[in-house]
Amino acid sequence: MRHTVTVGPDYELWVEERGDADAPPLLLIMGANYSGMAWPESFVERLTSRYRVIRYDHRDTGRSSRAFDVAPYTIADLAEDAVAVLDALDVDSAHVVGMSLGGVLVQLLLLDHPERLRSATVFATSALGGAAPESGELPGPDPRILSLWQRMGEQRDPADELAWRVEHWRMLNGDVLPFDPEEFRDLEQRLAEHSGTHVADTAHARAEVGGLDRAAELSAVTTPTLVIEAPADPVNPPPHAEHLEAVIAGSHRITVPGMGHALSSAVLEPLAEAILRHTAAVDRDS
């Protein structure tokens, strides 16, 4: 079932829910500049074996409104959008899973709306700012990724844009697991068909990031939280996940071997299984 959710005078969000309507809800929050359709179909189907799975397109992605140039917003506003989605679907609380920027948004939800989260799962992400590890600064993205990001948003024809995006996924996949360019070419073609354009979504890179220095507050979190470590992640490499586990009270960490910053077919089953184990344990204890 698909919905349109209004989140202000300038924005409407495309929302989809799958699975048994009477099952516990599970909300998926995708990373920056990608729509909810970036969650692979087989992964979503695996989760629907137990949950009512909800995914949505962020502002300025997919079929949601694109209005950043006339109605700019903050990264924190994107977290509030997740609450608006739950409200619109009459969901009091849900298991919430966030990847990359989605993991940052989940942390904001843990702080500002803990009553709306049955559990939290975050991966391929970093902790909110404001608390560096005692051993020193956390590592930044691979320089190769930073170099490629300099070309994000350049005007390209559809074929060249597709080639750029596949190369982007190749780097995000990391240097451990095999990379199948056809898998990600098919993904990007589905995303372009869904959104109706091949033009890159870059609004999130321009959104205001103020007010995110809240890592110290995470020590008071009581929501059961799973941190999934992606050891080959070139964007948030180790020890980002270890640091995140340390700052979120009561969290625990598991590792998906070889995983990078991409949802390749090789990681989908262990990733889904880890989420299902975590959420099932929370459901049993509640």
PDB file of C-alpha atoms in Angstrom:
ATOM      1  CA  MET A   1       0.000   0.000   0.000  1.00  0.00           C
ATOM      2  CA  ARG A   2       1.283   3.453  -0.896  1.00  0.00           C
ATOM      3  CA  HIS A   3       0.584   6.803   0.704  1.00  0.00           C
ATOM      4  CA  THR A   4       1.363  10.486   0.380  1.00  0.00           C
ATOM      5  CA  VAL A   5       2.326  12.155   3.657  1.00  0.00           C
ATOM      6  CA  THR A   6       2.400  15.943   3.993  1.00  0.00           C
ATOM      7  CA  VAL A   7       5.277  17.298   6.098  1.00  0.00           C
ATOM      8  CA  GLY A   8       4.815  21.026   5.587  1.00  0.00           C
ATOM      9  CA  PRO A   9       3.553  23.533   3.043  1.00  0.00           C
ATOM     10  CA  ASP A  10       6.215  22.605   0.495  1.00  0.00           C
ATOM     11  CA  TYR A  11       6.762  18.879   0.946  1.00  0.00           C
ATOM     12  CA  GLU A  12       4.891  15.631   0.461  1.00  0.00           C
ATOM     13  CA  LEU A  13       6.565  12.266   1.003  1.00  0.00           C
ATOM     14  CA  TRP A  14       6.001   9.062  -0.934  1.00  0.00           C
ATOM     15  CA  VAL A  15       5.487   6.200   1.541  1.00  0.00           C
ATOM     16  CA  GLU A  16       5.055   2.458   1.030  1.00  0.00           C
ATOM     17  CA  GLU A  17       4.074  -0.238   3.504  1.00  0.00           C
ATOM     18  CA  ARG A  18       4.386  -3.955   2.876  1.00  0.00           C
ATOM     19  CA  GLY A  19       3.531  -7.113   4.773  1.00  0.00           C
ATOM     20  CA  ASP A  20       0.790  -8.055   7.206  1.00  0.00           C
ATOM     21  CA  ALA A  21      -1.040  -4.931   8.355  1.00  0.00           C
ATOM     22  CA  ASP A  22      -1.473  -6.506  11.794  1.00  0.00           C
ATOM     23  CA  ALA A  23       2.227  -7.333  12.221  1.00  0.00           C
ATOM     24  CA  PRO A  24       4.507  -5.120  14.336  1.00  0.00           C
ATOM     25  CA  PRO A  25       5.708  -2.123  12.286  1.00  0.00           C
ATOM     26  CA  LEU A  26       9.314  -1.683  11.158  1.00  0.00           C
ATOM     27  CA  LEU A  27      10.431   1.610   9.604  1.00  0.00           C
ATOM     28  CA  LEU A  28      13.387   1.774   7.178  1.00  0.00           C
ATOM     29  CA  ILE A  29      15.275   5.084   6.878  1.00  0.00           C
ATOM     30  CA  MET A  30      17.640   5.343   3.916  1.00  0.00           C
ATOM     31  CA  GLY A  31      20.834   7.367   3.668  1.00  0.00           C
ATOM     32  CA  ALA A  32      21.507  10.764   2.113  1.00  0.00           C
ATOM     33  CA  ASN A  33      20.297  11.574  -1.387  1.00  0.00           C
ATOM     34  CA  TYR A  34      18.649   8.173  -1.874  1.00  0.00           C
ATOM     35  CA  SER A  35      14.991   7.265  -1.913  1.00  0.00           C
ATOM     36  CA  GLY A  36      13.366   4.446  -0.007  1.00  0.00           C
ATOM     37  CA  MET A  37      13.496   2.342  -3.158  1.00  0.00           C
ATOM     38  CA  ALA A  38      17.232   1.922  -2.562  1.00  0.00           C
ATOM     39  CA  TRP A  39      16.327  -0.752   0.002  1.00  0.00           C
ATOM     40  CA  PRO A  40      16.655  -3.938  -2.097  1.00  0.00           C
ATOM     41  CA  GLU A  41      13.413  -5.766  -2.781  1.00  0.00           C
ATOM     42  CA  SER A  42      14.677  -9.092  -1.465  1.00  0.00           C
ATOM     43  CA  PHE A  43      15.771  -7.420   1.777  1.00  0.00           C
ATOM     44  CA  VAL A  44      12.362  -5.798   2.252  1.00  0.00           C
ATOM     45  CA  GLU A  45      10.630  -9.101   1.513  1.00  0.00           C
ATOM     46  CA  ARG A  46      12.792 -10.882   4.087  1.00  0.00           C
ATOM     47  CA  LEU A  47      11.715  -8.405   6.750  1.00  0.00           C
ATOM     48  CA  THR A  48       8.048  -8.701   5.803  1.00  0.00           C
ATOM     49  CA  SER A  49       8.173 -12.326   6.937  1.00  0.00           C
ATOM     50  CA  ARG A  50       7.659 -10.917  10.422  1.00  0.00           C
ATOM     51  CA  TYR A  51       6.894  -7.210  10.138  1.00  0.00           C
ATOM     52  CA  ARG A  52       4.768  -4.545   8.541  1.00  0.00           C
ATOM     53  CA  VAL A  53       7.633  -2.847   6.721  1.00  0.00           C
ATOM     54  CA  ILE A  54       7.417   0.880   6.014  1.00  0.00           C
ATOM     55  CA  ARG A  55       9.830   2.736   3.750  1.00  0.00           C
ATOM     56  CA  TYR A  56       9.638   6.233   2.320  1.00  0.00           C
ATOM     57  CA  ASP A  57      11.361   8.704   0.043  1.00  0.00           C
ATOM     58  CA  HIS A  58      13.161  11.520   1.842  1.00  0.00           C
ATOM     59  CA  ARG A  59      12.477  15.060   0.737  1.00  0.00           C
ATOM     60  CA  ASP A  60      14.171  15.785  -2.600  1.00  0.00           C
ATOM     61  CA  THR A  61      14.439  12.097  -3.509  1.00  0.00           C
ATOM     62  CA  GLY A  62      12.326   9.619  -5.444  1.00  0.00           C
ATOM     63  CA  ARG A  63       8.679  10.640  -5.754  1.00  0.00           C
ATOM     64  CA  SER A  64       8.690  13.006  -2.793  1.00  0.00           C
ATOM     65  CA  SER A  65       8.605  16.779  -3.314  1.00  0.00           C
ATOM     66  CA  ARG A  66      11.767  18.452  -4.578  1.00  0.00           C
ATOM     67  CA  ALA A  67      11.828  22.012  -3.315  1.00  0.00           C
ATOM     68  CA  PHE A  68      15.082  22.556  -1.408  1.00  0.00           C
ATOM     69  CA  ASP A  69      16.088  25.616  -3.431  1.00  0.00           C
ATOM     70  CA  VAL A  70      12.895  27.449  -2.436  1.00  0.00           C
ATOM     71  CA  ALA A  71      12.198  25.736   0.899  1.00  0.00           C
ATOM     72  CA  PRO A  72      15.492  24.648   2.505  1.00  0.00           C
ATOM     73  CA  TYR A  73      15.513  22.463   5.599  1.00  0.00           C
ATOM     74  CA  THR A  74      17.920  21.012   8.134  1.00  0.00           C
ATOM     75  CA  ILE A  75      19.132  17.460   8.648  1.00  0.00           C
ATOM     76  CA  ALA A  76      17.179  17.468  11.917  1.00  0.00           C
ATOM     77  CA  ASP A  77      14.007  18.196   9.915  1.00  0.00           C
ATOM     78  CA  LEU A  78      14.537  14.909   8.088  1.00  0.00           C
ATOM     79  CA  ALA A  79      14.347  13.088  11.416  1.00  0.00           C
ATOM     80  CA  GLU A  80      11.028  14.778  12.161  1.00  0.00           C
ATOM     81  CA  ASP A  81       9.770  13.527   8.795  1.00  0.00           C
ATOM     82  CA  ALA A  82      10.129   9.959  10.085  1.00  0.00           C
ATOM     83  CA  VAL A  83       7.813  10.833  12.986  1.00  0.00           C
ATOM     84  CA  ALA A  84       5.335  12.361  10.523  1.00  0.00           C
ATOM     85  CA  VAL A  85       5.317   9.107   8.551  1.00  0.00           C
ATOM     86  CA  LEU A  86       4.537   7.108  11.693  1.00  0.00           C
ATOM     87  CA  ASP A  87       1.806   9.579  12.641  1.00  0.00           C
ATOM     88  CA  ALA A  88       0.199   9.394   9.201  1.00  0.00           C
ATOM     89  CA  LEU A  89       0.095   5.591   9.329  1.00  0.00           C
ATOM     90  CA  ASP A  90      -1.264   5.566  12.905  1.00  0.00           C
ATOM     91  CA  VAL A  91       1.848   3.847  14.228  1.00  0.00           C
ATOM     92  CA  ASP A  92       2.433   4.524  17.927  1.00  0.00           C
ATOM     93  CA  SER A  93       5.902   2.939  17.948  1.00  0.00           C
ATOM     94  CA  ALA A  94       8.031   0.945  15.535  1.00  0.00           C
ATOM     95  CA  HIS A  95      11.299  -0.875  15.183  1.00  0.00           C
ATOM     96  CA  VAL A  96      13.448   1.625  13.264  1.00  0.00           C
ATOM     97  CA  VAL A  97      16.415   0.791  11.019  1.00  0.00           C
ATOM     98  CA  GLY A  98      18.717   3.460   9.596  1.00  0.00           C
ATOM     99  CA  MET A  99      21.609   3.273   7.142  1.00  0.00           C
ATOM    100  CA  SER A 100      24.279   5.982   6.781  1.00  0.00           C
ATOM    101  CA  LEU A 101      22.500   9.345   7.191  1.00  0.00           C
ATOM    102  CA  GLY A 102      19.495   7.258   8.178  1.00  0.00           C
ATOM    103  CA  GLY A 103      21.533   6.067  11.152  1.00  0.00           C
ATOM    104  CA  VAL A 104      22.137   9.677  12.175  1.00  0.00           C
ATOM    105  CA  LEU A 105      18.400  10.348  11.948  1.00  0.00           C
ATOM    106  CA  VAL A 106      17.699   7.290  14.106  1.00  0.00           C
ATOM    107  CA  GLN A 107      20.027   8.710  16.769  1.00  0.00           C
ATOM    108  CA  LEU A 108      18.028  11.952  16.749  1.00  0.00           C
ATOM    109  CA  LEU A 109      14.850   9.921  17.141  1.00  0.00           C
ATOM    110  CA  LEU A 110      16.394   8.071  20.100  1.00  0.00           C
ATOM    111  CA  LEU A 111      16.977  11.434  21.780  1.00  0.00           C
ATOM    112  CA  ASP A 112      13.862  13.370  20.811  1.00  0.00           C
ATOM    113  CA  HIS A 113      11.193  10.702  20.330  1.00  0.00           C
ATOM    114  CA  PRO A 114      12.237   7.594  22.293  1.00  0.00           C
ATOM    115  CA  GLU A 115       8.612   6.646  22.909  1.00  0.00           C
ATOM    116  CA  ARG A 116       8.168   6.090  19.151  1.00  0.00           C
ATOM    117  CA  LEU A 117      10.938   3.464  18.900  1.00  0.00           C
ATOM    118  CA  ARG A 118      10.445  -0.153  19.972  1.00  0.00           C
ATOM    119  CA  SER A 119      14.057  -0.737  18.989  1.00  0.00           C
ATOM    120  CA  ALA A 120      16.766   0.891  16.907  1.00  0.00           C
ATOM    121  CA  THR A 121      19.256  -0.555  14.437  1.00  0.00           C
ATOM    122  CA  VAL A 122      21.969   1.548  12.792  1.00  0.00           C
ATOM    123  CA  PHE A 123      24.736   0.641  10.376  1.00  0.00           C
ATOM    124  CA  ALA A 124      27.250   2.190   7.982  1.00  0.00           C
ATOM    125  CA  THR A 125      26.952   5.368  10.025  1.00  0.00           C
ATOM    126  CA  SER A 126      28.720   7.494  12.616  1.00  0.00           C
ATOM    127  CA  ALA A 127      27.801   8.869  16.010  1.00  0.00           C
ATOM    128  CA  LEU A 128      26.343  12.312  16.470  1.00  0.00           C
ATOM    129  CA  GLY A 129      29.135  14.817  17.009  1.00  0.00           C
ATOM    130  CA  GLY A 130      30.487  16.120  20.255  1.00  0.00           C
ATOM    131  CA  ALA A 131      32.335  13.176  21.773  1.00  0.00           C
ATOM    132  CA  ALA A 132      35.537  11.955  20.172  1.00  0.00           C
ATOM    133  CA  PRO A 133      37.176   8.710  21.346  1.00  0.00           C
ATOM    134  CA  GLU A 134      39.993   9.048  23.848  1.00  0.00           C
ATOM    135  CA  SER A 135      42.414   7.488  21.382  1.00  0.00           C
ATOM    136  CA  GLY A 136      42.031  10.409  18.986  1.00  0.00           C
ATOM    137  CA  GLU A 137      39.954  11.560  16.042  1.00  0.00           C
ATOM    138  CA  LEU A 138      37.855   9.062  14.142  1.00  0.00           C
ATOM    139  CA  PRO A 139      38.967   8.412  10.553  1.00  0.00           C
ATOM    140  CA  GLY A 140      37.225  10.184   7.710  1.00  0.00           C
ATOM    141  CA  PRO A 141      36.091   8.819   4.364  1.00  0.00           C
ATOM    142  CA  ASP A 142      38.507   7.183   1.944  1.00  0.00           C
ATOM    143  CA  PRO A 143      40.167   9.915  -0.181  1.00  0.00           C
ATOM    144  CA  ARG A 144      38.988   8.108  -3.310  1.00  0.00           C
ATOM    145  CA  ILE A 145      35.391   8.613  -2.180  1.00  0.00           C
ATOM    146  CA  LEU A 146      36.012  12.270  -1.380  1.00  0.00           C
ATOM    147  CA  SER A 147      37.478  12.768  -4.843  1.00  0.00           C
ATOM    148  CA  LEU A 148      34.460  11.155  -6.490  1.00  0.00           C
ATOM    149  CA  TRP A 149      32.066  13.253  -4.398  1.00  0.00           C
ATOM    150  CA  GLN A 150      33.614  16.381  -5.877  1.00  0.00           C
ATOM    151  CA  ARG A 151      31.864  15.421  -9.121  1.00  0.00           C
ATOM    152  CA  MET A 152      28.492  14.682  -7.555  1.00  0.00           C
ATOM    153  CA  GLY A 153      25.769  16.785  -9.115  1.00  0.00           C
ATOM    154  CA  GLU A 154      27.645  17.565 -12.317  1.00  0.00           C
ATOM    155  CA  GLN A 155      25.480  17.680 -15.415  1.00  0.00           C
ATOM    156  CA  ARG A 156      25.733  14.385 -17.296  1.00  0.00           C
ATOM    157  CA  ASP A 157      23.621  12.604 -19.867  1.00  0.00           C
ATOM    158  CA  PRO A 158      21.716   9.531 -18.609  1.00  0.00           C
ATOM    159  CA  ALA A 159      24.351   7.024 -19.743  1.00  0.00           C
ATOM    160  CA  ASP A 160      27.239   8.928 -18.166  1.00  0.00           C
ATOM    161  CA  GLU A 161      25.268   9.519 -14.968  1.00  0.00           C
ATOM    162  CA  LEU A 162      24.524   5.807 -14.714  1.00  0.00           C
ATOM    163  CA  ALA A 163      28.210   4.985 -15.207  1.00  0.00           C
ATOM    164  CA  TRP A 164      29.186   7.507 -12.506  1.00  0.00           C
ATOM    165  CA  ARG A 165      26.717   6.017 -10.043  1.00  0.00           C
ATOM    166  CA  VAL A 166      27.869   2.454 -10.665  1.00  0.00           C
ATOM    167  CA  GLU A 167      31.466   3.540 -10.065  1.00  0.00           C
ATOM    168  CA  HIS A 168      30.306   5.277  -6.893  1.00  0.00           C
ATOM    169  CA  TRP A 169      28.737   2.031  -5.661  1.00  0.00           C
ATOM    170  CA  ARG A 170      31.900   0.116  -6.563  1.00  0.00           C
ATOM    171  CA  MET A 171      33.904   2.328  -4.223  1.00  0.00           C
ATOM    172  CA  LEU A 172      31.223   2.292  -1.525  1.00  0.00           C
ATOM    173  CA  ASN A 173      31.130  -1.508  -1.628  1.00  0.00           C
ATOM    174  CA  GLY A 174      34.649  -1.579  -0.216  1.00  0.00           C
ATOM    175  CA  ASP A 175      37.615  -3.715  -1.136  1.00  0.00           C
ATOM    176  CA  VAL A 176      36.613  -7.046   0.447  1.00  0.00           C
ATOM    177  CA  LEU A 177      33.440  -8.443  -1.095  1.00  0.00           C
ATOM    178  CA  PRO A 178      33.097  -8.962  -4.865  1.00  0.00           C
ATOM    179  CA  PHE A 179      31.334  -6.174  -6.735  1.00  0.00           C
ATOM    180  CA  ASP A 180      28.776  -6.932  -9.459  1.00  0.00           C
ATOM    181  CA  PRO A 181      28.301  -3.809 -11.596  1.00  0.00           C
ATOM    182  CA  GLU A 182      25.148  -5.227 -13.177  1.00  0.00           C
ATOM    183  CA  GLU A 183      23.490  -5.518  -9.768  1.00  0.00           C
ATOM    184  CA  PHE A 184      23.991  -1.836  -9.066  1.00  0.00           C
ATOM    185  CA  ARG A 185      23.266  -0.776 -12.637  1.00  0.00           C
ATOM    186  CA  ASP A 186      19.876  -2.457 -12.271  1.00  0.00           C
ATOM    187  CA  LEU A 187      19.383  -0.730  -8.906  1.00  0.00           C
ATOM    188  CA  GLU A 188      20.105   2.710 -10.322  1.00  0.00           C
ATOM    189  CA  GLN A 189      17.861   2.108 -13.318  1.00  0.00           C
ATOM    190  CA  ARG A 190      15.012   1.166 -10.955  1.00  0.00           C
ATOM    191  CA  LEU A 191      15.668   4.295  -8.912  1.00  0.00           C
ATOM    192  CA  ALA A 192      15.604   6.472 -12.034  1.00  0.00           C
ATOM    193  CA  GLU A 193      12.339   4.871 -13.169  1.00  0.00           C
ATOM    194  CA  HIS A 194      10.851   5.399  -9.724  1.00  0.00           C
ATOM    195  CA  SER A 195      11.799   9.072  -9.542  1.00  0.00           C
ATOM    196  CA  GLY A 196      11.278   9.853 -13.215  1.00  0.00           C
ATOM    197  CA  THR A 197      14.683  11.478 -13.619  1.00  0.00           C
ATOM    198  CA  HIS A 198      18.342  10.546 -13.938  1.00  0.00           C
ATOM    199  CA  VAL A 199      19.460  13.846 -12.372  1.00  0.00           C
ATOM    200  CA  ALA A 200      21.348  13.263  -9.115  1.00  0.00           C
ATOM    201  CA  ASP A 201      19.702  14.158  -5.807  1.00  0.00           C
ATOM    202  CA  THR A 202      22.126  16.422  -3.899  1.00  0.00           C
ATOM    203  CA  ALA A 203      19.931  18.531  -1.591  1.00  0.00           C
ATOM    204  CA  HIS A 204      20.939  16.630   1.549  1.00  0.00           C
ATOM    205  CA  ALA A 205      24.566  17.604   0.997  1.00  0.00           C
ATOM    206  CA  ARG A 206      23.464  21.249   1.214  1.00  0.00           C
ATOM    207  CA  ALA A 207      21.145  20.927   4.210  1.00  0.00           C
ATOM    208  CA  GLU A 208      22.061  22.683   7.466  1.00  0.00           C
ATOM    209  CA  VAL A 209      23.800  20.342   9.932  1.00  0.00           C
ATOM    210  CA  GLY A 210      23.690  22.558  13.012  1.00  0.00           C
ATOM    211  CA  GLY A 211      22.454  21.135  16.270  1.00  0.00           C
ATOM    212  CA  LEU A 212      23.868  17.641  15.741  1.00  0.00           C
ATOM    213  CA  ASP A 213      26.602  17.870  18.407  1.00  0.00           C
ATOM    214  CA  ARG A 214      24.606  15.734  20.826  1.00  0.00           C
ATOM    215  CA  ALA A 215      26.714  12.623  21.364  1.00  0.00           C
ATOM    216  CA  ALA A 216      26.862  13.188  25.118  1.00  0.00           C
ATOM    217  CA  GLU A 217      23.084  12.811  25.313  1.00  0.00           C
ATOM    218  CA  LEU A 218      23.256   9.292  23.872  1.00  0.00           C
ATOM    219  CA  SER A 219      24.532   8.007  27.211  1.00  0.00           C
ATOM    220  CA  ALA A 220      20.986   8.319  28.533  1.00  0.00           C
ATOM    221  CA  VAL A 221      19.339   6.230  25.793  1.00  0.00           C
ATOM    222  CA  THR A 222      17.288   3.292  27.062  1.00  0.00           C
ATOM    223  CA  THR A 223      15.884   2.022  23.752  1.00  0.00           C
ATOM    224  CA  PRO A 224      17.364  -1.378  22.787  1.00  0.00           C
ATOM    225  CA  THR A 225      19.855  -0.499  20.053  1.00  0.00           C
ATOM    226  CA  LEU A 226      21.834  -2.669  17.673  1.00  0.00           C
ATOM    227  CA  VAL A 227      24.951  -1.259  16.008  1.00  0.00           C
ATOM    228  CA  ILE A 228      25.953  -3.271  12.951  1.00  0.00           C
ATOM    229  CA  GLU A 229      29.590  -2.857  12.011  1.00  0.00           C
ATOM    230  CA  ALA A 230      30.517  -2.722   8.333  1.00  0.00           C
ATOM    231  CA  PRO A 231      34.261  -3.417   8.542  1.00  0.00           C
ATOM    232  CA  ALA A 232      34.977  -2.523   4.899  1.00  0.00           C
ATOM    233  CA  ASP A 233      32.976   0.720   4.942  1.00  0.00           C
ATOM    234  CA  PRO A 234      35.089   3.407   3.184  1.00  0.00           C
ATOM    235  CA  VAL A 235      32.857   6.246   4.469  1.00  0.00           C
ATOM    236  CA  ASN A 236      32.638   5.398   8.174  1.00  0.00           C
ATOM    237  CA  PRO A 237      35.434   2.859   8.639  1.00  0.00           C
ATOM    238  CA  PRO A 238      36.349   1.185  11.920  1.00  0.00           C
ATOM    239  CA  PRO A 239      36.326   2.159  14.701  1.00  0.00           C
ATOM    240  CA  HIS A 240      33.174   4.223  13.988  1.00  0.00           C
ATOM    241  CA  ALA A 241      30.821   1.384  14.944  1.00  0.00           C
ATOM    242  CA  GLU A 242      32.818   0.617  18.091  1.00  0.00           C
ATOM    243  CA  HIS A 243      32.641   4.292  19.075  1.00  0.00           C
ATOM    244  CA  LEU A 244      28.911   4.375  18.399  1.00  0.00           C
ATOM    245  CA  GLU A 245      28.394   1.340  20.630  1.00  0.00           C
ATOM    246  CA  ALA A 246      30.388   3.087  23.353  1.00  0.00           C
ATOM    247  CA  VAL A 247      28.340   6.297  23.303  1.00  0.00           C
ATOM    248  CA  ILE A 248      24.839   4.770  23.016  1.00  0.00           C
ATOM    249  CA  ALA A 249      23.900   3.395  26.406  1.00  0.00           C
ATOM    250  CA  GLY A 250      22.771  -0.212  26.389  1.00  0.00           C
ATOM    251  CA  SER A 251      23.636  -0.800  22.743  1.00  0.00           C
ATOM    252  CA  HIS A 252      25.393  -3.869  21.428  1.00  0.00           C
ATOM    253  CA  ARG A 253      27.408  -4.430  18.280  1.00  0.00           C
ATOM    254  CA  ILE A 254      27.682  -7.226  15.753  1.00  0.00           C
ATOM    255  CA  THR A 255      29.698  -7.389  12.537  1.00  0.00           C
ATOM    256  CA  VAL A 256      28.644  -8.355   9.016  1.00  0.00           C
ATOM    257  CA  PRO A 257      31.950  -9.649   7.580  1.00  0.00           C
ATOM    258  CA  GLY A 258      33.178  -7.816   4.495  1.00  0.00           C
ATOM    259  CA  MET A 259      30.328  -5.328   4.444  1.00  0.00           C
ATOM    260  CA  GLY A 260      31.009  -1.881   3.051  1.00  0.00           C
ATOM    261  CA  HIS A 261      28.726   1.100   2.513  1.00  0.00           C
ATOM    262  CA  ALA A 262      26.521  -0.671  -0.009  1.00  0.00           C
ATOM    263  CA  LEU A 263      23.678  -3.177   0.112  1.00  0.00           C
ATOM    264  CA  SER A 264      25.118  -5.804  -2.188  1.00  0.00           C
ATOM    265  CA  SER A 265      23.439  -9.183  -2.451  1.00  0.00           C
ATOM    266  CA  ALA A 266      26.257 -10.768  -0.422  1.00  0.00           C
ATOM    267  CA  VAL A 267      25.300  -8.881   2.752  1.00  0.00           C
ATOM    268  CA  LEU A 268      21.506  -8.853   2.552  1.00  0.00           C
ATOM    269  CA  GLU A 269      20.823 -12.144   4.321  1.00  0.00           C
ATOM    270  CA  PRO A 270      23.252 -11.667   7.246  1.00  0.00           C
ATOM    271  CA  LEU A 271      22.066  -8.065   7.594  1.00  0.00           C
ATOM    272  CA  ALA A 272      18.397  -9.031   7.635  1.00  0.00           C
ATOM    273  CA  GLU A 273      19.057 -11.919  10.016  1.00  0.00           C
ATOM    274  CA  ALA A 274      20.859  -9.631  12.470  1.00  0.00           C
ATOM    275  CA  ILE A 275      17.962  -7.164  12.415  1.00  0.00           C
ATOM    276  CA  LEU A 276      15.368  -9.915  12.840  1.00  0.00           C
ATOM    277  CA  ARG A 277      17.249 -11.435  15.793  1.00  0.00           C
ATOM    278  CA  HIS A 278      17.485  -8.054  17.481  1.00  0.00           C
ATOM    279  CA  THR A 279      13.868  -7.076  16.951  1.00  0.00           C
ATOM    280  CA  ALA A 280      12.567 -10.533  17.900  1.00  0.00           C
ATOM    281  CA  ALA A 281      14.447 -10.368  21.191  1.00  0.00           C
ATOM    282  CA  VAL A 282      12.919  -6.975  21.923  1.00  0.00           C
ATOM    283  CA  ASP A 283       9.435  -8.229  21.033  1.00  0.00           C
ATOM    284  CA  ARG A 284       9.847 -11.215  23.356  1.00  0.00           C
ATOM    285  CA  ASP A 285      10.912  -9.006  26.245  1.00  0.00           C
ATOM    286  CA  SER A 286       8.194  -6.404  25.786  1.00  0.00           C
TER     287      SER A 286
END
